[in-house]
CSV table of C-alpha atoms and ligand atoms in Angstrom, one decimal:
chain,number,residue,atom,x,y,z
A,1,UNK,CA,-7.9,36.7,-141.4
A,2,UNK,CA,-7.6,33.0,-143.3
A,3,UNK,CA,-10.5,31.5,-144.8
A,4,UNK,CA,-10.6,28.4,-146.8
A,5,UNK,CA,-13.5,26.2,-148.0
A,6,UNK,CA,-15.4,23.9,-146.3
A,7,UNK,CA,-14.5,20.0,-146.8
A,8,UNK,CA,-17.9,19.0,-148.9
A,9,UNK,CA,-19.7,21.0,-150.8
A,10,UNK,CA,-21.9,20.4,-154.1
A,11,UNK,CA,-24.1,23.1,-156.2
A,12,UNK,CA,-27.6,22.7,-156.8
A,13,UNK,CA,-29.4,24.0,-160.0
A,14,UNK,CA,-32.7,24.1,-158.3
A,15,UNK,CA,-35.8,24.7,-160.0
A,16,UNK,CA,-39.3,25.4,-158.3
A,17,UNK,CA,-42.3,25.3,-160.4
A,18,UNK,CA,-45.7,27.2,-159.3
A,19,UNK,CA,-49.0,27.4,-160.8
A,20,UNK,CA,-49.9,31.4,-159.9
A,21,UNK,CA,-53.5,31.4,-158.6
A,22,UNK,CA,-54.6,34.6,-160.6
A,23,UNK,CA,-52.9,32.8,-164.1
A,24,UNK,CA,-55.1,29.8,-162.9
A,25,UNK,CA,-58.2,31.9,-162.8
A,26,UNK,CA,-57.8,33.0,-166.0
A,27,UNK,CA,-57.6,29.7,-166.8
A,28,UNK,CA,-53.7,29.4,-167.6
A,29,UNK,CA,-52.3,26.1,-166.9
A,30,UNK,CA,-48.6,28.4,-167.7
A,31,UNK,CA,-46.3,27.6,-164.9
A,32,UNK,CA,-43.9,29.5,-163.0
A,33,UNK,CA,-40.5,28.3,-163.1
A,34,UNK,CA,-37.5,30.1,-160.5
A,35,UNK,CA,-33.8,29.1,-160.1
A,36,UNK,CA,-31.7,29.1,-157.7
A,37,UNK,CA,-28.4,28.3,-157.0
A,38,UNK,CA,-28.1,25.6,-153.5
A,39,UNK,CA,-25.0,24.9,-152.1
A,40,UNK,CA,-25.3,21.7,-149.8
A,41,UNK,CA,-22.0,21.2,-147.4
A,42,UNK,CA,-21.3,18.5,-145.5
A,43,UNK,CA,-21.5,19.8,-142.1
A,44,UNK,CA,-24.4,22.0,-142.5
A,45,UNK,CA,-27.9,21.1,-141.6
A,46,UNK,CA,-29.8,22.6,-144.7
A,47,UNK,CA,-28.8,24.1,-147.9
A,48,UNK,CA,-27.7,27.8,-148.5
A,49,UNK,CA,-29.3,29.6,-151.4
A,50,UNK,CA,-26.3,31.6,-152.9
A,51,UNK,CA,-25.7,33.7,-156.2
A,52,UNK,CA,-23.5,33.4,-159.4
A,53,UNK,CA,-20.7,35.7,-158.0
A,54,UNK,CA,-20.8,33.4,-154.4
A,55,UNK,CA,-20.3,30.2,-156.7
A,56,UNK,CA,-18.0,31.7,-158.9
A,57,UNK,CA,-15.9,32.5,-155.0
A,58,UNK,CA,-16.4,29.0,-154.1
A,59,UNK,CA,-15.4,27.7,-157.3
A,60,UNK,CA,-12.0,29.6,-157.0
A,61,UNK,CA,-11.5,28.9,-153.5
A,62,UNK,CA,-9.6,26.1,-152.2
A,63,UNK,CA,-10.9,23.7,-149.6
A,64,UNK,CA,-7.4,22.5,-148.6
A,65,UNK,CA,-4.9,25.4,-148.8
A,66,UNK,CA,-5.7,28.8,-146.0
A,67,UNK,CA,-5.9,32.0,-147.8
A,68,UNK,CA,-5.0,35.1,-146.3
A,69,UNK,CA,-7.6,37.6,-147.2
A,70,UNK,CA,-6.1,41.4,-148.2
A,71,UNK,CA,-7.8,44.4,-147.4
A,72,UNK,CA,-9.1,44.3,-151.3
A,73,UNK,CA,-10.2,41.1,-150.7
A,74,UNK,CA,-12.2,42.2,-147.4
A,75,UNK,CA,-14.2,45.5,-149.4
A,76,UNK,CA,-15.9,42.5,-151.2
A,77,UNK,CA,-19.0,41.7,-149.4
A,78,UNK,CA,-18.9,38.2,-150.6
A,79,UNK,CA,-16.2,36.8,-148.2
A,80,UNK,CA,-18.1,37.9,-145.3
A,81,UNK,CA,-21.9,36.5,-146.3
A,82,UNK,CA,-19.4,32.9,-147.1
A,83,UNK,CA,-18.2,33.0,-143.7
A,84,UNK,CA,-21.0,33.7,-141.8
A,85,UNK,CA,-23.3,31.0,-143.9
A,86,UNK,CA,-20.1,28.4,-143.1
A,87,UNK,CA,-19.6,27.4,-146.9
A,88,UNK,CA,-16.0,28.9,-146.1
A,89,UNK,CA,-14.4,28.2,-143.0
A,90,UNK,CA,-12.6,31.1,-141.2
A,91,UNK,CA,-9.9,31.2,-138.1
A,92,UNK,CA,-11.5,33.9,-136.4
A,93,UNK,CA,-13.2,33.3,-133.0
A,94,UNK,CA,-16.1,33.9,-134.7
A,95,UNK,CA,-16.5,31.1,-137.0
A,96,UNK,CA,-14.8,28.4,-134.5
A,97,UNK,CA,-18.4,26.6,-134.9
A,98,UNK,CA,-18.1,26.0,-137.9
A,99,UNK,CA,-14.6,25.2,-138.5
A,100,UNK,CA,-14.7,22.5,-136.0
A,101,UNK,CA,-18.2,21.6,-137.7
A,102,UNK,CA,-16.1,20.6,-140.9
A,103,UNK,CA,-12.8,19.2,-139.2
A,104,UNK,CA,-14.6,16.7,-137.8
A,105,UNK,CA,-16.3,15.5,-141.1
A,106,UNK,CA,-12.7,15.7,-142.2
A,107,UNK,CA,-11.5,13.9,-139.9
A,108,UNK,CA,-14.2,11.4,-139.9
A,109,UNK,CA,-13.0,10.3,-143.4
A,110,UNK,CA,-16.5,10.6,-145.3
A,111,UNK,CA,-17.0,10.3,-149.1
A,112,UNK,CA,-18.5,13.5,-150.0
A,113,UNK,CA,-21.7,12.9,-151.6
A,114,UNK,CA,-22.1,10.4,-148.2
A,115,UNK,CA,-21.3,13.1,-146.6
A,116,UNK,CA,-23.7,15.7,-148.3
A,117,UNK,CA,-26.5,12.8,-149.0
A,118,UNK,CA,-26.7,11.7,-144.8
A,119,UNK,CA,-26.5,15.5,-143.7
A,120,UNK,CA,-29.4,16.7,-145.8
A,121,UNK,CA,-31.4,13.1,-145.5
A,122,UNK,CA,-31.7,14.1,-141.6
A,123,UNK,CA,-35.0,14.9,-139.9
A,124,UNK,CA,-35.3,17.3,-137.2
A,125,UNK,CA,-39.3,17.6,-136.2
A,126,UNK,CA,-40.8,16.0,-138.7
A,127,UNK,CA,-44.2,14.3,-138.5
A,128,UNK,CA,-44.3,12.3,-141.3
A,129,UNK,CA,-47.8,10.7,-140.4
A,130,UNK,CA,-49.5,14.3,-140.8
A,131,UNK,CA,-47.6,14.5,-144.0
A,132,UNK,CA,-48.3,11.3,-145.4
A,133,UNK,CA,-52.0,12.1,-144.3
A,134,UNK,CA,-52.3,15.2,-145.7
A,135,UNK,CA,-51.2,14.2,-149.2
A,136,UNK,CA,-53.7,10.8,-148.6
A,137,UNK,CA,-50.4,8.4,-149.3
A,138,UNK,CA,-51.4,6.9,-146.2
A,139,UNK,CA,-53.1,3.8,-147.3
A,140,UNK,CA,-52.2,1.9,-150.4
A,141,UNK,CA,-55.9,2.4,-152.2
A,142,UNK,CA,-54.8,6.3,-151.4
A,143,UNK,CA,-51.1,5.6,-153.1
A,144,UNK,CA,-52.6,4.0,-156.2
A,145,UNK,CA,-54.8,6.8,-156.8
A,146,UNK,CA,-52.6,9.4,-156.4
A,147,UNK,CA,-49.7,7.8,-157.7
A,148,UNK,CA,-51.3,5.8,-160.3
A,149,UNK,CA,-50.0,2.2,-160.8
A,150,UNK,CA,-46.9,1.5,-159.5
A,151,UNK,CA,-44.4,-0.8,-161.8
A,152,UNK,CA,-45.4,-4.6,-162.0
A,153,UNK,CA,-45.0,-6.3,-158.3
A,154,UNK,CA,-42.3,-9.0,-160.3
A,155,UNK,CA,-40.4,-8.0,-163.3
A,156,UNK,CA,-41.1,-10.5,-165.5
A,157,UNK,CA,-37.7,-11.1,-168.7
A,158,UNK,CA,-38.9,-12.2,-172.1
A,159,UNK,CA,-38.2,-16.1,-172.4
A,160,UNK,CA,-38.4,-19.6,-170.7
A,161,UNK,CA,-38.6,-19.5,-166.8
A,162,UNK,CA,-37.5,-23.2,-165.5
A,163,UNK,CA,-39.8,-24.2,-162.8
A,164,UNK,CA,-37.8,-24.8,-159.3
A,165,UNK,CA,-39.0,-27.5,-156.6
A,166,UNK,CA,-41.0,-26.5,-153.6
A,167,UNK,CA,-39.7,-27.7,-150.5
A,168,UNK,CA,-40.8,-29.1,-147.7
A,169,UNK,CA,-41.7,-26.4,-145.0
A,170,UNK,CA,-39.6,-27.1,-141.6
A,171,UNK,CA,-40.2,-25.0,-138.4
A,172,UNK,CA,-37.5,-22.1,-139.9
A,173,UNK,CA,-39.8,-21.6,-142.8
A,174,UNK,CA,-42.8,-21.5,-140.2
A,175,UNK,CA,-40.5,-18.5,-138.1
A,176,UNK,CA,-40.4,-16.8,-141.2
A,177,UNK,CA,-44.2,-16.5,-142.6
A,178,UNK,CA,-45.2,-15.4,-138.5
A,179,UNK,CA,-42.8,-12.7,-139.1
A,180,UNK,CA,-45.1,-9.6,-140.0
A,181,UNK,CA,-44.3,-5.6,-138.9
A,182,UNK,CA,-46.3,-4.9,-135.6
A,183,UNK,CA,-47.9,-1.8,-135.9
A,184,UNK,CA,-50.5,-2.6,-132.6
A,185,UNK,CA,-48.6,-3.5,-129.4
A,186,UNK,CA,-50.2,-4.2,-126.3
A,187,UNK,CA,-50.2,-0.4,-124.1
A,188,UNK,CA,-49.9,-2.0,-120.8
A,189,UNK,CA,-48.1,-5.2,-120.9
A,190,UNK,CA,-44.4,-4.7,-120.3
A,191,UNK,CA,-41.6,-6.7,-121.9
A,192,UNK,CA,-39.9,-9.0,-119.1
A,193,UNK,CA,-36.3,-8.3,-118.8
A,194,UNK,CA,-34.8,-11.5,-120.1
A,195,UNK,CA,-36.5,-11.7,-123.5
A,196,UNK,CA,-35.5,-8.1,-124.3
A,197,UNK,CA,-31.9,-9.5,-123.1
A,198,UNK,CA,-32.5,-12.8,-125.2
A,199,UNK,CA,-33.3,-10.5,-128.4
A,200,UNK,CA,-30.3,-8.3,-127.7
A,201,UNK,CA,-28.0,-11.3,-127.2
A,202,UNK,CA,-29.5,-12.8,-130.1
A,203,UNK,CA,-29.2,-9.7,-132.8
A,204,UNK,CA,-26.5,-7.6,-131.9
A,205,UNK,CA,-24.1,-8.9,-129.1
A,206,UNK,CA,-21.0,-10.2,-129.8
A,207,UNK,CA,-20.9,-13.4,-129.6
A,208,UNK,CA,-17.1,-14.1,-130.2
A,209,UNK,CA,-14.3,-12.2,-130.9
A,210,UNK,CA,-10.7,-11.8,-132.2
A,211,UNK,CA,-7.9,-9.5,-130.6
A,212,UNK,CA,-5.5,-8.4,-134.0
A,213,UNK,CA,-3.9,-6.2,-131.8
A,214,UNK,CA,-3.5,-5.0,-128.1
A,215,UNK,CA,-5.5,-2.2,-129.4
A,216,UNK,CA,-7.4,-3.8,-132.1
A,217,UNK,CA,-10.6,-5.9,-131.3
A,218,UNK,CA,-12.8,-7.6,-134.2
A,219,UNK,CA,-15.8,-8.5,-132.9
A,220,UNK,CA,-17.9,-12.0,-134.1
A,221,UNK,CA,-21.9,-11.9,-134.2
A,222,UNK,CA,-24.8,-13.5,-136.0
A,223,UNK,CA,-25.3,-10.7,-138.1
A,224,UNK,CA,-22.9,-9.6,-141.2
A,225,UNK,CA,-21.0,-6.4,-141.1
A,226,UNK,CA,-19.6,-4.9,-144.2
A,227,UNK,CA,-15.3,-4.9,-143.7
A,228,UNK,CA,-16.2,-7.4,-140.2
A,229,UNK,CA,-16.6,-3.8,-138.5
A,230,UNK,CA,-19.9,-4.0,-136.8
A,231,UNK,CA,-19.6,-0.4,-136.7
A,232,UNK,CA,-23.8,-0.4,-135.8
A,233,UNK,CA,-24.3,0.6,-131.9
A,234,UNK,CA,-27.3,0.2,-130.2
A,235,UNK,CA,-29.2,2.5,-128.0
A,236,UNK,CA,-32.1,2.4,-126.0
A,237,UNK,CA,-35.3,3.9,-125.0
A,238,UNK,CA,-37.2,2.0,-122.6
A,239,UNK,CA,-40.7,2.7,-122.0
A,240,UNK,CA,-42.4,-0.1,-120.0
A,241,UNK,CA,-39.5,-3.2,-119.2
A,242,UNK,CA,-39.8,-5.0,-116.5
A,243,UNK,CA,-37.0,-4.6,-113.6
A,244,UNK,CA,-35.7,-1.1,-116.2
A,245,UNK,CA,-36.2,2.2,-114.6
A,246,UNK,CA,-37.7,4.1,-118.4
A,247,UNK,CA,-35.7,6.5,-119.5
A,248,UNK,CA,-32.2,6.0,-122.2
A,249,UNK,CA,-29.5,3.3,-121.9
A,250,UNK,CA,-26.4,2.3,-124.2
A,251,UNK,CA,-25.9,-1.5,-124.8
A,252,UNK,CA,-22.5,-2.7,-124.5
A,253,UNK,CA,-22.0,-5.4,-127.1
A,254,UNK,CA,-19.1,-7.4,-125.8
A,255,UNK,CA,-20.7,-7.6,-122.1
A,256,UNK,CA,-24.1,-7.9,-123.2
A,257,UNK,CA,-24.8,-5.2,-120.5
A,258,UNK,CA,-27.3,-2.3,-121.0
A,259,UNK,CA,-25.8,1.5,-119.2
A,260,UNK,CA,-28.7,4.0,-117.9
A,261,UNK,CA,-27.9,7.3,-119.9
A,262,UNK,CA,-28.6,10.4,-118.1
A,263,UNK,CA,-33.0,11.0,-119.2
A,264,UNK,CA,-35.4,13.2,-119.7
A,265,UNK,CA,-38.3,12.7,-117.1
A,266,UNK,CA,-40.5,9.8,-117.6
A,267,UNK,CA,-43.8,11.4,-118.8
A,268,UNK,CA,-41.5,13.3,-121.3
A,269,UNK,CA,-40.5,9.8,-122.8
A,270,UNK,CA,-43.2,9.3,-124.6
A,271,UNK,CA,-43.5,12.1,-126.6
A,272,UNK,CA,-39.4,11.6,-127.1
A,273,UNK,CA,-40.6,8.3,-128.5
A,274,UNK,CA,-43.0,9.9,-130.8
A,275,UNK,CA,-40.8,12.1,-132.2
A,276,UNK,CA,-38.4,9.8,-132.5
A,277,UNK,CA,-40.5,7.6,-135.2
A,278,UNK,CA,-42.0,11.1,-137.0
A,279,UNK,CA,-45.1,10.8,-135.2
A,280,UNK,CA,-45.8,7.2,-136.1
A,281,UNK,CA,-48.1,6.5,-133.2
A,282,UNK,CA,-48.3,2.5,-133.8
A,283,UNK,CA,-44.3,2.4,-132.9
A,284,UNK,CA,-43.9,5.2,-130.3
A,285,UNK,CA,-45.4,2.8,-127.7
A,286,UNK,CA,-43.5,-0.1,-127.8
A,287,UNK,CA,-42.4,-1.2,-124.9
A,288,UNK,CA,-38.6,-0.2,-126.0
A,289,UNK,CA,-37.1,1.0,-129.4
A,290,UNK,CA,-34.0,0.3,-130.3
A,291,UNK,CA,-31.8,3.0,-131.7
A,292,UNK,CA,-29.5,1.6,-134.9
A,293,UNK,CA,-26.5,4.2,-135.1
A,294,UNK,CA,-23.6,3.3,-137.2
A,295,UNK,CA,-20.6,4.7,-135.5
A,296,UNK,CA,-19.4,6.0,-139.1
A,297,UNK,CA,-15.9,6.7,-137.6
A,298,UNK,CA,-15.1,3.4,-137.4
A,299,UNK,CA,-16.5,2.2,-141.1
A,300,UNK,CA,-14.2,4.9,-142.3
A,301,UNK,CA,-11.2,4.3,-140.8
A,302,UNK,CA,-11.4,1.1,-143.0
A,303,UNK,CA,-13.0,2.8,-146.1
A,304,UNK,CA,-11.7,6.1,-146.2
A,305,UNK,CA,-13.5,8.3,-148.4
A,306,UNK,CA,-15.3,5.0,-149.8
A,307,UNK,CA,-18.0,5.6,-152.6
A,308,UNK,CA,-19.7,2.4,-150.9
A,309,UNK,CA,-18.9,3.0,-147.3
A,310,UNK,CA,-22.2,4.7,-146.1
A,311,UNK,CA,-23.9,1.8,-148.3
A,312,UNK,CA,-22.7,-0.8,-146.3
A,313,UNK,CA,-23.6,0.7,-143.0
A,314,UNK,CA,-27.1,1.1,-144.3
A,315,UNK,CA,-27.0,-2.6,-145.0
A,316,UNK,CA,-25.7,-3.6,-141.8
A,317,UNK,CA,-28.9,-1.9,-140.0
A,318,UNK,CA,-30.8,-3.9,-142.4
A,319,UNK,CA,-29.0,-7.3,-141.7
A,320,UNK,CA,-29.6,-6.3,-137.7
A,321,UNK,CA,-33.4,-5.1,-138.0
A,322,UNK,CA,-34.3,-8.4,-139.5
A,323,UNK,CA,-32.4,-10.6,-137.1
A,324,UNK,CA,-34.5,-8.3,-134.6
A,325,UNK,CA,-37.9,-9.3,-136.4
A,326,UNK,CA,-36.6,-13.2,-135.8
A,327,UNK,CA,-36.0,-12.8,-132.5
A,328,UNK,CA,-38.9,-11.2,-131.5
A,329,UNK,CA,-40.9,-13.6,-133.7
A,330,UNK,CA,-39.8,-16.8,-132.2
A,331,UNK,CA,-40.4,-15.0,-128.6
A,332,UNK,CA,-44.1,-14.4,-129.6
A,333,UNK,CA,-43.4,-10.7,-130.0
A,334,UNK,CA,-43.9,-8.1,-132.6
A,335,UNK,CA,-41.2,-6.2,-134.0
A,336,UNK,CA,-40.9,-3.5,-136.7
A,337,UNK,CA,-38.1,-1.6,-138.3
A,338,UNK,CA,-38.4,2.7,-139.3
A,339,UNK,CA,-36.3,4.5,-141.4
A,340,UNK,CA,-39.0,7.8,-141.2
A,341,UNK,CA,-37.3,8.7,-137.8
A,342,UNK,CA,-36.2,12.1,-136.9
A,343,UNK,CA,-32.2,11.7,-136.8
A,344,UNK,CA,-32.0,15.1,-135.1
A,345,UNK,CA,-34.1,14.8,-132.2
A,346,UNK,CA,-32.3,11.2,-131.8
A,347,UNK,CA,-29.0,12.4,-131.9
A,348,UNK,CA,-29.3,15.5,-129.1
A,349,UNK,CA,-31.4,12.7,-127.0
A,350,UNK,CA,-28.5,10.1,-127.0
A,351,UNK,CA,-25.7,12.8,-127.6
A,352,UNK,CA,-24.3,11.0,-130.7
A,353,UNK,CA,-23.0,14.1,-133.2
A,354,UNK,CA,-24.0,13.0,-136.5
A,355,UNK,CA,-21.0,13.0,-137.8
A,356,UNK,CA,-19.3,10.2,-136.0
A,357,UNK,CA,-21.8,8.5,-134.7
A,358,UNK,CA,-26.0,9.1,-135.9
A,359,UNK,CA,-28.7,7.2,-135.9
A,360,UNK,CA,-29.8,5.5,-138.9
A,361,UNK,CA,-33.3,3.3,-138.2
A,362,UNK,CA,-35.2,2.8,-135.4
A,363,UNK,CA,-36.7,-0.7,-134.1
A,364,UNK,CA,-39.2,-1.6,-132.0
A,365,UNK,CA,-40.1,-4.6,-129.5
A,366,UNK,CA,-43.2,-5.8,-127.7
A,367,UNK,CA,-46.2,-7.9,-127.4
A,368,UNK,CA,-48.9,-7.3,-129.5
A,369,UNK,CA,-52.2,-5.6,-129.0
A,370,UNK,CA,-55.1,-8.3,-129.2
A,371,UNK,CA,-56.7,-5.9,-131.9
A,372,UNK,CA,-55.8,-5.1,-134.8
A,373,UNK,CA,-56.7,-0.9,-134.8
A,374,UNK,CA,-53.7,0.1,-137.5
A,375,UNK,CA,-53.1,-2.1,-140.5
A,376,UNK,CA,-50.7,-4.9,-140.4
A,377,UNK,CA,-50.1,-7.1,-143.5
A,378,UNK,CA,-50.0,-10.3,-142.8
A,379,UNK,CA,-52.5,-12.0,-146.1
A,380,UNK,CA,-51.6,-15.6,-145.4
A,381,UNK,CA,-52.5,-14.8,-141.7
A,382,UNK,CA,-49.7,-16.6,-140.6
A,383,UNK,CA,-48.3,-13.8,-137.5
A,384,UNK,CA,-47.8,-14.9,-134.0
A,385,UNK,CA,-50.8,-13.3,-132.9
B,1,FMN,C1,-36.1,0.0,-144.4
B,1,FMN,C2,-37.6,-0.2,-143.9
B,1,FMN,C3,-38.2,1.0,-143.5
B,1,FMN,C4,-39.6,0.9,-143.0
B,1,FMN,N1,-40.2,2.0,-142.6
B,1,FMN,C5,-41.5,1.9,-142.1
B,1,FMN,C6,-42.1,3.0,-141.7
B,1,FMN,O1,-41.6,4.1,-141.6
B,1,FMN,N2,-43.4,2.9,-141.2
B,1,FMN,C7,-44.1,1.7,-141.2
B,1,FMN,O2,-45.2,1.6,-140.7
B,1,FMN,N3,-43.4,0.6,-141.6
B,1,FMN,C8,-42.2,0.6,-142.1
B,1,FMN,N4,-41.5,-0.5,-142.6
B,1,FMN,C9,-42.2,-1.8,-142.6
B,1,FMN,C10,-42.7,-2.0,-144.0
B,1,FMN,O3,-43.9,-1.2,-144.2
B,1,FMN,C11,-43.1,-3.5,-144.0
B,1,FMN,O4,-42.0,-4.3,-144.0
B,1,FMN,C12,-43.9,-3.8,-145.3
B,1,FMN,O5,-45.1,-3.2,-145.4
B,1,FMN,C13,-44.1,-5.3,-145.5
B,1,FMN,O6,-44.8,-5.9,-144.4
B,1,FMN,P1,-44.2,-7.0,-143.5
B,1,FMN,O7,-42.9,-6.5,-142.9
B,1,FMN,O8,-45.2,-7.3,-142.4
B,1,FMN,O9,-43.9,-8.2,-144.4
B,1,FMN,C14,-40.2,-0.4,-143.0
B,1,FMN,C15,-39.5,-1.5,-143.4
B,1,FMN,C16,-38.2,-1.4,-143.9
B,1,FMN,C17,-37.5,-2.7,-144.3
């Protein structure tokens, strides 16, 4: 049998500290303190707690070259608790998985802590509302008393601040103060087909574009896109649109056309919906949420093992969600942008791996509710309401 490395892989020192409830009786405020070696790869979903002699193996073992394990080599019990955990790769039937697991991050050209910082930033059932909740860092008197205060609102540098003019407010400036994140959108009103098409058209369709090549297209839009890429897809899942069976749908950029995606039943959708923003109830029904999913394939075909690579696409989503906001704004419609989504569950829904292709933020269209039952913050009280 071969086995070789996997492609990423970093060591954790981890540390957990504990406060024993008997020590704390006796009124000990002594902690507990354990260590534990964590070895985060690339193409595995959480980290694998291993020993000193399993580092030392990993350390020594190269990620590149196939070794051919002896019979000496195979009395070692170390090799096999490597393969089966998939922080070495093997080319036995057995560990195909996870071989092709860790060829395709290969493949995809990541930058390894990219690589290992995505992987392990992914959510997969999370309710982050319950969380938040149960810690009370729900509101922001709750975050200052937990948390204490946080660092000054404008970081002010010792010396002589020139005052600059204030100018004259025109409509744009008008478009921005009504832009507020809509956490109260109206249950029953559906969005009508051509303002979700006008929002699309307006944030993420290409608009233009350039043929370098017979097989090389660059694409021209209103947002920016780190390397001109526009790497960011779009995907769909449409709760109450008018003339759009609910369910899942891909948009196609370059013909501003929307593809129905093979669904889960309708009264499964929104529950798909709520998972998808981590139980965030004042987002899961919107009228349709827009999927942000970097195809990272295509980012690093440009940057290839880039240190900045995976910061650029995170920017891109973040050029996109507020050219959403905008859009939705000028239409007299709320919008809001989530990066507390569950990655997982949006992946397997849309069938995007994670690897090539996985969602990165989530936004959200509709018109809003006439009350106000979760906070919005809007002090001026400037939002299209
Ligand atoms: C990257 C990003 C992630 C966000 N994630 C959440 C979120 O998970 N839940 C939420 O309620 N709002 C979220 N928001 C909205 C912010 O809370 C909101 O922008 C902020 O409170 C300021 O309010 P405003 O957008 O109305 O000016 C997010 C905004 C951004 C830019």
């Amino acid at each position: 049998m071969r086995v070789r490395r996997c492609t990423h892989l970093l060591l954790e020192p981890r540390e957990t500290v504990s406060f024993g409830l008997q020590a704390l009786l006796r009124g000990s405020t002594e902690a507990n303190s354990t260590h534990a070696w964590l070895a985060l790869a690339g193409h595995l979903d959480g980290p694998v707690e291993i020993d000193a002699g399993q580092s030392e193996l990993l350390g020594r073992t190269s990620a590149s070259q196939w070794r051919t394990l002896s019979a000496q080599d195979m009395a070692d019990p170390r090799w096999g608790q490597l393969l089966s955990s998939g922080l070495l790769v093997g080319d036995q039937p057995e560990h195909a998985d996870h071989l092709a697991r860790d060829q395709r991050i290969k493949d995809a050209h990541w930058w390894p802590l990219s690589a290992v910082a995505h992987r392990h930033s992914r959510w997969q059932g999370v309710d982050s509302v319950s969380d938040m909740r149960g810690q009370g860092l729900d509101t922001a008197v709750g975050l200052r008393r937990r948390l204490g205060a946080p660092p000054p609102a404008v970081h002010p540098v010792e010396g002589h601040y020139q005052p600059l003019p204030n100018v004259q407010e025109s409509p744009f400036d008008a478009l921005l103060a009504a832009r507020t994140t809509c956490r109260n959108f109206d249950p029953e009103r559906a969005l009508p087909l051509p303002m979700l098409a006008q929002l699309l058209q307006r944030s993420v369709m290409a608009h233009a574009a350039l043929q370098v090549e017979q097989d090389m297209l660059i694409l021209k839009k209103n947002v920016p896109s780190g390397g001109g890429l526009h790497p960011t897809e779009v995907w769909l899942l449409v709760q109450r649109v008018e003339g759009l069976t609910p369910g899942l749908y891909h948009y196609h950029a370059l013909d501003h056309a929307l593809l129905a995606l093979p669904s889960p039943p309708v009264p499964t959708l929104p529950s798909l919906a709520r998972a998808m923003v981590s139980g965030q109830e004042w987002f899961a029904d919107a009228p349709v949420l827009i999927v942000l999913a970097p195809r990272f394939g295509r980012s690093f075909w440009k940057y290839r093992n880039h240190a900045k690579a995976y910061r650029a696409l995170t920017l891109d989503a973040g050029h996109i969600s507020q050219m959403v906001y905008l859009a939705a704004t000028e239409a007299g419609l709320g919008a809001f942008v989530t990066a507390a989504i569950n990655e997982g569950d949006v992946d397997q829904a849309f069938g995007l791996d994670g690897v090539e292709q996985g969602a990165l933020a989530i936004c959200g269209v509709g018109y809003r509710a006439l009350e106000r039952s979760t906070a919005e913050f809007d002090p001026a009280g400037r939002s299209s309401r």
